[in-house]
Each structure stands twice: as C-alpha cells, then as structure tokens.
Amino acid sequence: MKGFFKRMPLPAKLVLLGAIPLLFLMVVVLQYNAEKREKIAMLDGYRQRIRQAIDVNALIDALQNERRYSFMYALNGTQQNEMQQNRAPVDVAIQRLKDSIDTISKEFEAYTFLDNLAATRSRVNSREIKAEEVLQYYSNIIFRLNTMNAVAAGNVLYLEPIMKTVASQKVLSDIITYK
C-alpha cells in the first residue's frame, strides 16, 4: 500500500486527499437529511391526528347540542326549531370528519352508530321514540367517537412543548363528554 502511494503522481494524491473527506461529508449530509425527513413525517402524522381530534371534538360538541334538543322534543314536544337548527352543524362535522378519514377506519360510521342517525332523526321527528332511547342513542355515539379521539406521542423530546397542551385537550374533552 505504501508503494502504491509513492508511485502516484502529486495531482492524484491531492485529488484523493480532497475526495475522501468530500465523500464523508456527503454521507453525513445524506444521513442528516434522512433523519430530518423522518422527523418531519412523524410531526406531520401528529399534526394529522391532532386535526382529526379537533374534528372529532367538534362533532361531539354538535351531537351534544342535538342530543339536548332531540331529548326535549321527544320528552315533551318542545324546542323543535332548535332541534332542526342543530342538525346542520352535526352534518357538517360528520362530513369534515369523513374528509379527513385517512387515519381512521372507513367503517367509523357503523362503529359509532352514525349510520343510523337519519333513521333516529326520523323517529324523533315523528315522535316514535322515547326520550330515554334518544338519550341512550346519542350518548353511545358520543362515547364511541371519544374512543377514536386519542393523540399519544410517547416520550418524543422535541414534542415536549406541546404535549401538555395535547394532554390537557384530551382531559377537557373527557370532562365535557361525560359531564
């Protein structure tokens, strides 16, 4: 090996002397970029799950309002206008959740009983359903939706600044849902 370097002309030695550190630097840069891409992909996954949690919470909030007025209408026939008005926000929230469904099961409507919402609304409108059934139906939907509402990040160091906020949001969601 020593003889090989002694026989090499000076310009070839200089090229080799510059090329080896340059190759090492390129490998380090490629590894650094790959690591950054992984972090960005992970953060994007968290962002999508947080966005989904926001959509689920909006749907839960809208369903709680609809549950309140549907229960009152089934109980004593009052607040029909309020009940009708509170159905549109539920439909909008359901559609928004469907549009962002890439991270949850496509069968979430069957799981959460939202596939029976139109039939239940029809039964409420015609007063064919008891108030207790209305309350039970909407409470089951809300409970099932809340099970889809988890954003866990584990112990990721660079997510530490937002983890208290995410955990607080989950606790507040549970308090509001089960009040």
Backbone as a ProteinNet text record, in pm:
[ID]
protein_1_A
[PRIMARY]
MKGFFKRMPLPAKLVLLGAIPLLFLMVVVLQYNAEKREKIAMLDGYRQRIRQAIDVNALIDALQNERRYSFMYALNGTQQNEMQQNRAPVDVAIQRLKDSIDTISKEFEAYTFLDNLAATRSRVNSREIKAEEVLQYYSNIIFRLNTMNAVAAGNVLYLEPIMKTVASQKVLSDIITYK
[TERTIARY]
82.4	0	87.1	200.1	289.9	350.1	382	440.5	341.8	214	110.5	104.7	107.1	100.7	229	343.7	469.5	474.2	412.6	415.1	312.2	214.1	110.1	168	126.9	172.6	107.4	167.1	119.8	-23.2	-62.3	-201.6	-303.2	-271.7	-363	-373.2	-261	-263.9	-350.8	-338.7	-418	-567.7	-600.7	-741.6	-795.6	-716.6	-758.2	-771.9	-681.5	-684.9	-809.9	-857	-978.5	-1105.4	-1098.8	-1218.9	-1268.6	-1178.7	-1220.8	-1300.1	-1251.1	-1332.8	-1463.7	-1459.3	-1580.8	-1684.9	-1641.3	-1733	-1790.5	-1706.1	-1753	-1856.3	-1829.3	-1922.7	-2055.8	-2052.5	-2176.2	-2257.9	-2192.4	-2262.7	-2328.3	-2256.3	-2311.4	-2431.8	-2422.7	-2534	-2655.2	-2634.2	-2745.9	-2812.5	-2733.7	-2791.1	-2869.3	-2815.1	-2882.1	-3015.8	-3016.3	-3141.1	-3243.3	-3198.3	-3290.4	-3351.6	-3271.2	-3321.8	-3424.1	-3396.8	-3490.6	-3621.1	-3613.3	-3735.3	-3819.9	-3754.3	-3827.1	-3896.9	-3827.3	-3887.1	-4005	-3989.5	-4098	-4217.6	-4192.7	-4303.2	-4374	-4297.4	-4358.1	-4440.3	-4386.9	-4460.5	-4585.9	-4577.8	-4695.5	-4802.1	-4759.4	-4854.2	-4923.8	-4847.6	-4908.6	-5004.6	-4963.5	-5049.4	-5181.4	-5175.6	-5298.3	-5386.4	-5324.6	-5404.4	-5464.4	-5391.1	-5445.6	-5560.2	-5545.1	-5653.4	-5777.2	-5755.7	-5866.9	-5932.9	-5852.7	-5908.5	-5992.9	-5949.2	-6027.6	-6159.9	-6156	-6279.6	-6372.9	-6317.2	-6399.4	-6462.2	-6384.4	-6438.7	-6548.4	-6531.9	-6636.7	-6764.3	-6749.4	-6866.4	-6931.9	-6852.9	-6908.7	-6986.1	-6928.9	-6997.2	-7130.3	-7129.9	-7253.4	-7355.5	-7308.9	-7400.4	-7459.5	-7382.3	-7435.6	-7548.8	-7531.8	-7639.7	-7762.3	-7740.4	-7853.8	-7920.8	-7841.9	-7898.5	-7988.7	-7943.5	-8021.2	-8158.6	-8160.3	-8287.4	-8373.6	-8311.7	-8388.9	-8452.1	-8379	-8433	-8553.1	-8538.9	-8650.2	-8771.3	-8746.9	-8858.2	-8924.3	-8846.2	-8903.4	-8975.1	-8927.4	-8985.5	-9119.2	-9122.1	-9245.9	-9285.6	-9221.6	-9260.9	-9221.6	-9130.2	-9088.5	-8952.8	-8918.2	-8789.1	-8762.2	-8865.8	-8849.2	-8761.1	-8780	-8698.9	-8550.5	-8520.7	-8381.4	-8322.2	-8403.7	-8358.2	-8322.2	-8409	-8384.1	-8259.3	-8242.2	-8127	-7995.3	-7998	-7874.9	-7837.3	-7914.4	-7879.4	-7779.2	-7787.5	-7695.1	-7548.9	-7516.6	-7376.3	-7325.9	-7414.8	-7375.4	-7340.2	-7424.3	-7398.2	-7267.2	-7240.7	-7115.6	-6995.9	-7007.3	-6897.1	-6873	-6979.8	-6964.3	-6891.8	-6930.5	-6866.2	-6719.1	-6688.7	-6549.3	-6466.9	-6525.1	-6454.5	-6436.9	-6537.8	-6525.5	-6413.8	-6402.2	-6299.8	-6158.6	-6144.7	-6011.8	-5995.8	-6064.7	-6074.8	-5952.8	-5851.3	-5738.7	-5667.6	-5679.3	-5608.6	-5697	-5825.8	-5913.7	-5987.7	-6055.9	-6124	-6234	-6247.2	-6354.9	-6491.4	-6492.3	-6617	-6654.2	-6604.3	-6630	-6777.3	-6853.4	-6996	-7070.6	-7036.9	-7100.9	-7054.8	-6927.3	-6873.4	-6937.1	-6959.1	-7012.5	-7164.4	-7228.3	-7373.9	-7423	-7333.9	-7376.9	-7452.7	-7437.8	-7512.1	-7661.8	-7701.3	-7843.1	-7897.5	-7817.6	-7858	-7982.3	-7988.3	-8104.8	-8232	-8223.4	-8341.3	-8383.4	-8287.8	-8320.5	-8381.2	-8327	-8385.3	-8529.4	-8553.1	-8688.8	-8783.2	-8735.6	-8818.2	-8843.3	-8744.4	-8763.1	-8865.1	-8852.4	-8945.8	-9089.6	-9110.9	-9247	-9286.6	-9198.5	-9222.2	-9254	-9183	-9197.7	-9094	-9014.3	-8903.6	-8916	-8881.9	-8887.4	-8766.5	-8783.3	-8675.4	-8552.4	-8573.1	-8460.3	-8381	-8452	-8383.8	-8300.9	-8355.8	-8282.5	-8153.7	-8167.4	-8051.3	-7947.3	-7993.2	-7902.7	-7832.5	-7907.5	-7850.2	-7739.3	-7769.7	-7670.3	-7552.3	-7577.3	-7467.8	-7375.4	-7431.4	-7348.6	-7261.3	-7319.1	-7240.1	-7124.2	-7154.9	-7052.8	-6943.9	-6983.6	-6884.5	-6794.4	-6853.3	-6773.3	-6681.7	-6732.7	-6647.6	-6529	-6554.7	-6447.8	-6338.2	-6370.9	-6266.6	-6172.9	-6217.7	-6134.3	-6051.1	-6058.5	-6005.8	-5876.7	-5784.1	-5659.6	-5541.7	-5461.7	-5337.6	-5226.5	-5156.2	-5047.1	-4914.5	-4823.1	-4694.7	-4578.3	-4602.3	-4492.2	-4394.2	-4268.2	-4164.3	-4075.5	-4132.4	-4055.8	-4008.5	-3878.3	-3820.2	-3861.8	-3859.8	-3890.4	-4039.7	-4125.5	-4269.3	-4309	-4212.8	-4241.3	-4313.2	-4280.5	-4350.3	-4501.4	-4547.3	-4691.2	-4763.5	-4691.7	-4757.4	-4849.7	-4817.1	-4907.1	-5037.5	-5027.9	-5147.9	-5233.2	-5170.9	-5244.5	-5310	-5236.7	-5293.3	-5407.7	-5392.2	-5499.4	-5622.6	-5602.6	-5715.8	-5792.4	-5721.9	-5787.2	-5865.9	-5807.9	-5877.6	-6002.3	-5989.8	-6106.3	-6213.7	-6172.1	-6268.4	-6343.1	-6271.5	-6336.4	-6433	-6392	-6478.8	-6606.2	-6592	-6708.6	-6798.8	-6739.8	-6818.2	-6896.8	-6837	-6900.5	-6956.7	-6983	-7036.3	-7175.2
-118.8	0	125.7	118.2	231.8	260.3	155.9	170	229.2	197.7	249.9	402	455.2	599.9	668.7	602.1	662.5	673	577.6	578.8	675.3	718	808.6	947.3	1011.9	1149.6	1243.2	1355.9	1451.9	1498.7	1532.6	1576	1467.2	1340.4	1231.5	1220.2	1238.3	1234.6	1347.8	1465.5	1580.3	1559.1	1501.5	1472	1371.2	1268	1166.2	1226.9	1314.6	1380.6	1467.9	1526.9	1609.3	1528.5	1418.8	1341	1260.4	1205.8	1122	1203.9	1318.8	1398.2	1446.8	1476	1520	1408.5	1285.3	1171.3	1151.6	1163.3	1150.6	1258.7	1380.1	1490.6	1465.5	1411.6	1381.6	1275	1172.9	1067.6	1127.1	1212.5	1275.5	1362.5	1439.3	1525	1440.9	1331.4	1244.3	1182.7	1140	1084.7	1191.1	1310.7	1421.6	1452.9	1458	1485.3	1374.1	1249.8	1138.1	1147.2	1181.6	1196.3	1310	1419.8	1532.9	1495.8	1421.8	1378	1288.5	1199.6	1112.3	1193.9	1293.1	1378.3	1456.9	1508.7	1585.1	1495.4	1373.8	1279.7	1245.3	1226.7	1196.3	1314.8	1434.3	1553.5	1573.5	1542.3	1552.9	1452.3	1333.2	1234.1	1283.7	1344.7	1402.5	1514.9	1597.7	1708.5	1656	1549.8	1492.2	1434	1366.8	1309.9	1419.2	1527.2	1638.9	1703.5	1719.1	1774.7	1684.5	1554.1	1459.9	1471.3	1486.4	1501.4	1627.6	1733.2	1857.3	1833.5	1762.3	1732	1642.9	1544.8	1456.7	1537.2	1626.4	1709.1	1802	1856.4	1942	1861.4	1738.6	1652.8	1616.4	1585.6	1553.9	1672.7	1791.5	1912.1	1932.4	1917.2	1933.8	1826.1	1703.5	1594.8	1617.3	1674.4	1703.4	1805.1	1905.1	2003	1937.5	1856.6	1788.8	1693.3	1625.7	1533.9	1609.4	1725.8	1804.7	1839.8	1891.9	1936.4	1819	1713.1	1594.6	1530.1	1528.3	1474	1556.5	1688.7	1775.2	1756.3	1742.1	1722.5	1587.1	1484	1351.3	1347.3	1424.9	1424.5	1496.6	1619.9	1697.3	1774.6	1749	1810.2	1956	2005.3	2145.4	2155.6	2275.7	2311.4	2238.6	2224.6	2158.5	2241.5	2373.5	2459.3	2450.9	2455.6	2445.5	2310.3	2205.7	2072	2068.2	2122.7	2123.4	2206.1	2318.9	2405.4	2339.4	2257.1	2194.6	2069.1	2031	1914.2	1948.9	2069.6	2110.1	2109	2163.9	2156.5	2012.9	1922.6	1781.9	1725.5	1754.7	1704.7	1759.9	1888.1	1949.5	1883.7	1861.5	1799.8	1655.7	1582.7	1445.4	1446.6	1536.7	1544.4	1582.5	1676.6	1716.8	1598.1	1518.8	1401.3	1296.5	1279.3	1185	1227.9	1358.6	1409.2	1386.2	1383.2	1363.3	1222.5	1128.3	992.4	906.1	958.6	875	806.4	860	797.9	708.2	703.9	615.1	523.7	429.5	327.7	388.5	334.9	378.7	335.1	242.2	190.8	262.4	384.3	450.8	483.5	500.4	530.5	412.5	292.8	175.1	159	180.6	166.8	266.2	389.1	493.7	504.7	421.2	422.3	546.5	619.6	735.2	692.1	565.8	517.5	509.4	512	509	647.3	750.5	884.7	933	912.8	959.1	889	759.8	685.3	732.2	757.1	804.9	943.8	1030	1163.7	1154.5	1065.3	1046.9	1000.8	908.8	860.8	971.9	1057.6	1170.8	1267.1	1297.1	1389.9	1342.3	1213.4	1158.9	1118.2	1142.5	1113.8	966.9	880.4	735.3	676.7	758.9	712.7	777	700.9	751.6	841.1	932	1024.5	948.8	841.6	763.4	698.9	653.6	593.7	698.1	818.7	927.9	955.1	968.4	995.8	884.4	761	645.9	640.9	664.5	659.1	763.5	888.7	994.6	975	927.6	903.1	792.8	689.3	583	635.7	719.5	779	859.4	943.9	1030.6	947.5	843.9	758	691.4	637.7	569.9	668.1	787.7	888.2	923	931.3	968.7	862.9	737.6	634.4	651.8	723.4	749	875.6	935.5	1068.9	1068.7	980.8	972.9	1019.5	1107.1	1150.6	1121.8	1012.1	974.9	999.4	1062.4	1094.4	1023.8	958.7	891.7	992	958.1	1044.8	1100.2	1174.4	1236	1372.1	1389.1	1506.4	1637.2	1644.2	1770.3	1798.2	1706.9	1734.1	1773.7	1775.5	1806	1939.7	2046	2173.2	2167.3	2079.8	2075.4	1963	1872.5	1755.8	1792.2	1893.7	1936.6	1988.2	2060.1	2112	1998.7	1900.7	1786.9	1706.2	1681.5	1606.2	1683.6	1814.4	1897.3	1894.7	1898.6	1893.8	1764.3	1653.7	1523.4	1519.2	1570.2	1571.3	1658.6	1776.3	1864.1	1799.5	1730.2	1659.9	1553.9	1479.2	1377.5	1440.9	1551.8	1619.2	1667.5	1728.8	1780.6	1667.1	1559.2	1447.5	1377.3	1359.5	1278.6	1362.1	1489.8	1575.8	1535.7
0	0	0	77.7	82.7	-55	-124	-256.2	-355.8	-337.8	-426.9	-418.1	-295.5	-278.3	-324.5	-309.7	-354	-505.5	-575.2	-721.5	-780.4	-700.8	-752.9	-775.5	-883.7	-905.4	-802.4	-778.4	-678.4	-705.3	-828.4	-850.2	-812.9	-836.2	-799.9	-648.4	-578.5	-432.3	-377.5	-435.1	-389.3	-415.4	-529.7	-560.5	-460.2	-432.4	-336.2	-196.4	-160.3	-30.3	-15.5	-121.4	-117.1	-135.8	-210.5	-241.8	-122.2	-43.5	69.7	172.4	218.2	311.2	247.2	118.3	49.7	46.4	19.5	22.4	162.6	264.1	401.9	433.1	391.5	414.2	343.5	223.1	150	222.7	276.2	350.9	475.5	546.8	667.4	631.9	525	482.8	443.8	372.9	334.6	457.2	554.5	677.4	754.4	760.9	829.4	762.6	629.8	557.2	577.6	579.4	602.3	741.8	839.9	976.8	985.4	920.1	920.3	850.6	741.4	672.2	761.9	837.3	929.9	1038	1092.5	1195.4	1139.6	1019.5	957.4	930.7	884.8	860.9	991.6	1098.6	1227.6	1278	1266.8	1308.8	1225.2	1097.1	1012.2	1054.5	1094.3	1146.1	1271.7	1362.9	1483	1446.3	1351.6	1309.1	1254.8	1175.1	1120.1	1229.9	1327.7	1436.8	1524.3	1544.8	1622.3	1545.8	1414.9	1332.6	1340.7	1335.9	1347.1	1484.3	1589.9	1724.7	1734.1	1668.8	1666.8	1595.7	1483.3	1409.8	1491.3	1561	1645.4	1758.4	1820.5	1928.5	1878.6	1759.2	1702.6	1679.3	1630.3	1609	1742	1842.3	1974.5	2029.3	2015.8	2064	1992.3	1860.9	1783.3	1820.1	1840.5	1878.7	2017.6	2108	2241.1	2233.1	2147.7	2129.5	2067.2	1963.6	1900.7	1999.2	2078.9	2179.5	2276.5	2321.7	2417	2359.6	2238.2	2180.3	2134.2	2086.6	2047.8	2170.4	2279.4	2403.9	2449.8	2446.8	2488.7	2397.9	2268.8	2175.3	2198.2	2220.7	2245.7	2380.4	2475.4	2609.3	2614.5	2560.4	2573	2447.6	2336.1	2209.2	2194.1	2277.6	2267.8	2199.5	2162	2102.5	1970.9	1890.4	1760.5	1667.4	1666.8	1579	1615.2	1744.7	1788.7	1749.1	1761.9	1724.7	1575.6	1492.1	1347.7	1313.9	1381.4	1355.1	1395.9	1497.9	1547.3	1470.8	1372.9	1291.7	1182.1	1129.5	1022.4	1069.1	1187.1	1231.6	1249.1	1287.1	1300.4	1163.2	1064.5	929.2	873.5	899.6	854	923.5	1053.3	1128.3	1083.3	1053.2	1003.4	869.5	782	650.7	663.4	752.5	773.2	823.7	913.3	964.6	855.5	771.3	658.7	563.7	541.4	450	503.5	634.3	693.3	748.4	691.1	745.1	716.7	649.5	608.7	724.3	844.6	956.5	1042	1012.8	1089.1	994	1049.3	969.8	884.1	764.6	675.8	728.8	821	877.8	1007.2	1026.1	1152.7	1172.9	1065.1	1080.9	1143.1	1103.1	1163.3	1308	1333	1468.4	1565.1	1518.2	1605.5	1599.5	1520.2	1501.6	1426.9	1364	1284.7	1160	1120.3	1003.9	1032.1	1158.7	1196	1230.9	1212.4	1254.5	1181.3	1050.5	973.8	1020.5	1045	1091.8	1230.5	1316.1	1451.1	1445.2	1361.2	1345.4	1296.1	1203	1150.8	1261.7	1344.2	1456.2	1557.6	1579	1670.4	1611.8	1481.8	1416.6	1427.6	1412.1	1417.1	1559.2	1655.2	1797.8	1821.6	1749.2	1764	1859.2	1921	2004.6	2142.5	2243.1	2380.1	2406.3	2499.2	2534.5	2584.8	2658.7	2710.5	2596.6	2493.2	2378	2303.7	2292.5	2227.6	2304.4	2434.7	2518.4	2507.3	2509.7	2500.5	2364.6	2257.3	2122.6	2106	2139.5	2123	2218.2	2338.3	2433.3	2382.6	2321.4	2263.6	2150.4	2064.7	1955.7	2014	2111.4	2170.4	2237.2	2308.9	2373.8	2270.4	2166.3	2062.8	1990.1	1961.8	1897.4	1986.6	2115	2206.7	2213	2184.4	2182.1	2063	1961.1	1842.5	1859.9	1975.9	1996.7	2077.3	2045.3	2121.4	2037.1	2095.5	2032.1	2131.9	2112.9	2203.1	2133.3	2204.2	2143.4	2209.9	2320.2	2387.3	2445.3	2446.2	2501.9	2391.8	2302.6	2194.9	2244.6	2255	2318.5	2252.1	2120.5	2055.1	2045.5	2094.6	2104.9	2246.5	2336.3	2476.1	2496.3	2423.1	2445.4	2420	2332	2302.8	2374.3	2440.3	2499.2	2614.2	2692.8	2799.7	2741.1	2631.7	2566.2	2511.5	2449.1	2393.3	2505.1	2612.2	2725.1	2789.4	2802.8	2859.7	2772.1	2641.7	2548.5	2563.4	2581.7	2599	2729.5	2837.6	2966.5	2958.3	2898.6	2883.9	2797.6	2693.9	2608.9	2688.3	2770.3	2854	2953.4	3014.5	3110.8	3043.5	2926.6	2855.1	2809.6	2762.4	2709.9	2818.6	2933.1	3037.6	3151.2	3125.1	3232.5	3273.2
[MASK]
+++++++++++++++++++++++++++++++++++++++++++++++++++++++++++++++++++++++++++++++++++++++++++++++++++++++++++++++++++++++++++++++++++++++++++++++++++++++++++++++++++++++++++++++++++

